């Protein structure tokens, strides 16, 4: 058996608290909803930019 004297420090594994995990989950879901909202708004703006005259004429 070989032993070493190298000063290697092992890091302890830190776990998230349940509250932190819940906050990260909620924050992630809000971020996803914001991205989806921006995508829908972008598609709407693009549709108005491309088909603006036809859309206003059909109303």
Tab-separated table of N, CA and C in Angstrom:
chain	number	residue	atom	x	y	z
A	1	UNK	N	0.842	-1.161	0.000
A	1	UNK	CA	0.000	0.000	0.000
A	1	UNK	C	0.897	1.237	0.000
A	2	UNK	N	0.570	2.192	-0.864
A	2	UNK	CA	1.377	3.395	-0.993
A	2	UNK	C	0.631	4.551	-0.351
A	3	UNK	N	1.313	5.306	0.470
A	3	UNK	CA	0.712	6.497	1.062
A	3	UNK	C	1.408	7.721	0.484
A	4	UNK	N	0.669	8.800	0.405
A	4	UNK	CA	1.248	10.028	-0.108
A	4	UNK	C	1.160	11.107	0.957
A	5	UNK	N	2.001	12.076	0.818
A	5	UNK	CA	1.965	13.209	1.745
A	5	UNK	C	1.546	14.478	1.020
A	6	UNK	N	0.969	14.330	-0.160
A	6	UNK	CA	0.541	15.493	-0.937
A	6	UNK	C	-0.620	16.190	-0.221
A	7	UNK	N	-0.594	17.513	-0.168
A	7	UNK	CA	-1.652	18.245	0.541
A	7	UNK	C	-2.905	18.421	-0.330
A	8	UNK	N	-3.591	17.339	-0.588
A	8	UNK	CA	-4.806	17.386	-1.396
A	8	UNK	C	-5.990	17.481	-0.451
A	9	UNK	N	-6.767	18.530	-0.652
A	9	UNK	CA	-7.938	18.701	0.203
A	9	UNK	C	-9.176	18.281	-0.568
A	10	UNK	N	-9.977	17.497	0.066
A	10	UNK	CA	-11.227	17.062	-0.547
A	10	UNK	C	-12.331	18.022	-0.126
A	11	UNK	N	-13.137	18.429	-1.093
A	11	UNK	CA	-14.241	19.327	-0.794
A	11	UNK	C	-15.433	18.524	-0.335
A	12	UNK	N	-16.103	19.054	0.635
A	12	UNK	CA	-17.325	18.405	1.096
A	12	UNK	C	-18.466	18.757	0.155
A	13	UNK	N	-19.366	17.825	-0.019
A	13	UNK	CA	-20.519	18.028	-0.896
A	13	UNK	C	-21.580	18.813	-0.130
A	14	UNK	N	-21.973	19.956	-0.697
A	14	UNK	CA	-22.999	20.778	-0.067
A	14	UNK	C	-24.318	20.555	-0.791
A	15	UNK	N	-25.344	20.286	-0.027
A	15	UNK	CA	-26.659	20.069	-0.606
A	15	UNK	C	-27.493	21.333	-0.472
A	16	UNK	N	-28.425	21.499	-1.391
A	16	UNK	CA	-29.341	22.626	-1.317
A	16	UNK	C	-30.409	22.350	-0.268
A	17	UNK	N	-30.811	23.403	0.392
A	17	UNK	CA	-31.915	23.258	1.328
A	17	UNK	C	-33.209	23.118	0.528
A	18	UNK	N	-34.232	22.556	1.136
A	18	UNK	CA	-35.507	22.424	0.416
A	18	UNK	C	-36.081	23.771	-0.023
A	19	UNK	N	-35.880	24.814	0.776
A	19	UNK	CA	-36.389	26.136	0.417
A	19	UNK	C	-35.646	26.665	-0.809
A	20	UNK	N	-34.330	26.500	-0.839
A	20	UNK	CA	-33.549	26.958	-1.988
A	20	UNK	C	-33.939	26.186	-3.243
A	21	UNK	N	-34.160	24.895	-3.112
A	21	UNK	CA	-34.565	24.091	-4.264
A	21	UNK	C	-35.924	24.538	-4.789
A	22	UNK	N	-36.843	24.837	-3.884
A	22	UNK	CA	-38.173	25.301	-4.300
A	22	UNK	C	-38.074	26.657	-4.987
A	23	UNK	N	-37.248	27.563	-4.441
A	23	UNK	CA	-37.089	28.882	-5.056
A	23	UNK	C	-36.455	28.782	-6.436
A	24	UNK	N	-35.477	27.893	-6.600
A	24	UNK	CA	-34.873	27.697	-7.916
A	24	UNK	C	-35.878	27.124	-8.907
A	25	UNK	N	-36.711	26.225	-8.453
A	25	UNK	CA	-37.737	25.642	-9.318
A	25	UNK	C	-38.742	26.699	-9.759
A	26	UNK	N	-39.201	27.503	-8.806
A	26	UNK	CA	-40.170	28.551	-9.138
A	26	UNK	C	-39.527	29.581	-10.067
A	27	UNK	N	-38.306	29.978	-9.768
A	27	UNK	CA	-37.606	30.935	-10.621
A	27	UNK	C	-37.390	30.404	-12.029
A	28	UNK	N	-37.059	29.130	-12.143
A	28	UNK	CA	-36.884	28.524	-13.460
A	28	UNK	C	-38.177	28.499	-14.248
A	29	UNK	N	-39.278	28.189	-13.568
A	29	UNK	CA	-40.570	28.172	-14.258
A	29	UNK	C	-40.966	29.570	-14.706
A	30	UNK	N	-40.708	30.580	-13.876
A	30	UNK	CA	-41.013	31.951	-14.268
A	30	UNK	C	-40.162	32.354	-15.469
A	31	UNK	N	-38.900	31.959	-15.463
A	31	UNK	CA	-38.018	32.273	-16.595
A	31	UNK	C	-38.519	31.624	-17.879
A	32	UNK	N	-38.952	30.389	-17.808
A	32	UNK	CA	-39.481	29.693	-18.989
A	32	UNK	C	-40.737	30.398	-19.497
A	33	UNK	N	-41.631	30.793	-18.587
A	33	UNK	CA	-42.849	31.488	-19.007
A	33	UNK	C	-42.520	32.839	-19.636
A	34	UNK	N	-41.524	33.531	-19.105
A	34	UNK	CA	-41.120	34.817	-19.690
A	34	UNK	C	-40.550	34.619	-21.085
A	35	UNK	N	-39.747	33.586	-21.280
A	35	UNK	CA	-39.189	33.310	-22.601
A	35	UNK	C	-40.295	32.963	-23.596
A	36	UNK	N	-41.263	32.170	-23.161
A	36	UNK	CA	-42.379	31.821	-24.036
A	36	UNK	C	-43.193	33.067	-24.384
A	37	UNK	N	-43.417	33.937	-23.397
A	37	UNK	CA	-44.159	35.179	-23.658
A	37	UNK	C	-43.448	36.065	-24.651
A	38	UNK	N	-42.132	36.182	-24.504
A	38	UNK	CA	-41.364	36.984	-25.449
A	38	UNK	C	-41.386	36.366	-26.847
A	39	UNK	N	-41.356	35.056	-26.925
A	39	UNK	CA	-41.405	34.393	-28.233
A	39	UNK	C	-42.747	34.643	-28.913
A	40	UNK	N	-43.834	34.546	-28.153
A	40	UNK	CA	-45.163	34.794	-28.732
A	40	UNK	C	-45.280	36.250	-29.173
A	41	UNK	N	-44.781	37.169	-28.347
A	41	UNK	CA	-44.820	38.585	-28.726
A	41	UNK	C	-43.965	38.836	-29.959
A	42	UNK	N	-42.824	38.172	-30.055
A	42	UNK	CA	-41.964	38.329	-31.234
A	42	UNK	C	-42.633	37.830	-32.490
A	43	UNK	N	-43.328	36.713	-32.397
A	43	UNK	CA	-44.055	36.193	-33.559
A	43	UNK	C	-45.164	37.164	-33.952
A	44	UNK	N	-45.825	37.749	-32.953
A	44	UNK	CA	-46.878	38.728	-33.248
A	44	UNK	C	-46.325	39.961	-33.936
A	45	UNK	N	-45.200	40.462	-33.451
A	45	UNK	CA	-44.577	41.634	-34.075
A	45	UNK	C	-44.127	41.296	-35.487
A	46	UNK	N	-43.579	40.116	-35.681
A	46	UNK	CA	-43.149	39.719	-37.026
A	46	UNK	C	-44.345	39.593	-37.969
A	47	UNK	N	-45.447	39.056	-37.454
A	47	UNK	CA	-46.639	38.924	-38.294
A	47	UNK	C	-47.174	40.292	-38.689
A	48	UNK	N	-47.160	41.246	-37.762
A	48	UNK	CA	-47.625	42.590	-38.091
A	48	UNK	C	-46.674	43.247	-39.082
A	49	UNK	N	-45.382	43.014	-38.919
A	49	UNK	CA	-44.409	43.614	-39.834
A	49	UNK	C	-44.550	43.057	-41.242
A	50	UNK	N	-44.845	41.772	-41.352
A	50	UNK	CA	-44.924	41.151	-42.669
A	50	UNK	C	-46.304	41.319	-43.282
A	51	UNK	N	-47.338	41.075	-42.489
A	51	UNK	CA	-48.705	41.070	-43.019
A	51	UNK	C	-49.542	42.224	-42.497
A	52	UNK	N	-48.914	43.315	-42.085
A	52	UNK	CA	-49.627	44.412	-41.434
A	52	UNK	C	-50.792	44.962	-42.243
A	53	UNK	N	-50.562	45.272	-43.478
A	53	UNK	CA	-51.615	45.866	-44.315
A	53	UNK	C	-52.771	44.888	-44.519
A	54	UNK	N	-52.442	43.622	-44.777
A	54	UNK	CA	-53.490	42.619	-44.999
A	54	UNK	C	-54.289	42.348	-43.715
A	55	UNK	N	-53.580	42.346	-42.569
A	55	UNK	CA	-54.270	42.107	-41.304
A	55	UNK	C	-55.221	43.256	-40.979
A	56	UNK	N	-54.765	44.490	-41.182
A	56	UNK	CA	-55.644	45.627	-40.918
A	56	UNK	C	-56.798	45.677	-41.908
A	57	UNK	N	-56.551	45.283	-43.143
A	57	UNK	CA	-57.607	45.274	-44.153
A	57	UNK	C	-58.658	44.206	-43.887
A	58	UNK	N	-58.254	43.102	-43.310
A	58	UNK	CA	-59.218	42.027	-43.050
A	58	UNK	C	-60.068	42.293	-41.831
A	59	UNK	N	-59.662	43.235	-40.983
A	59	UNK	CA	-60.474	43.560	-39.806
A	59	UNK	C	-61.569	44.497	-40.221
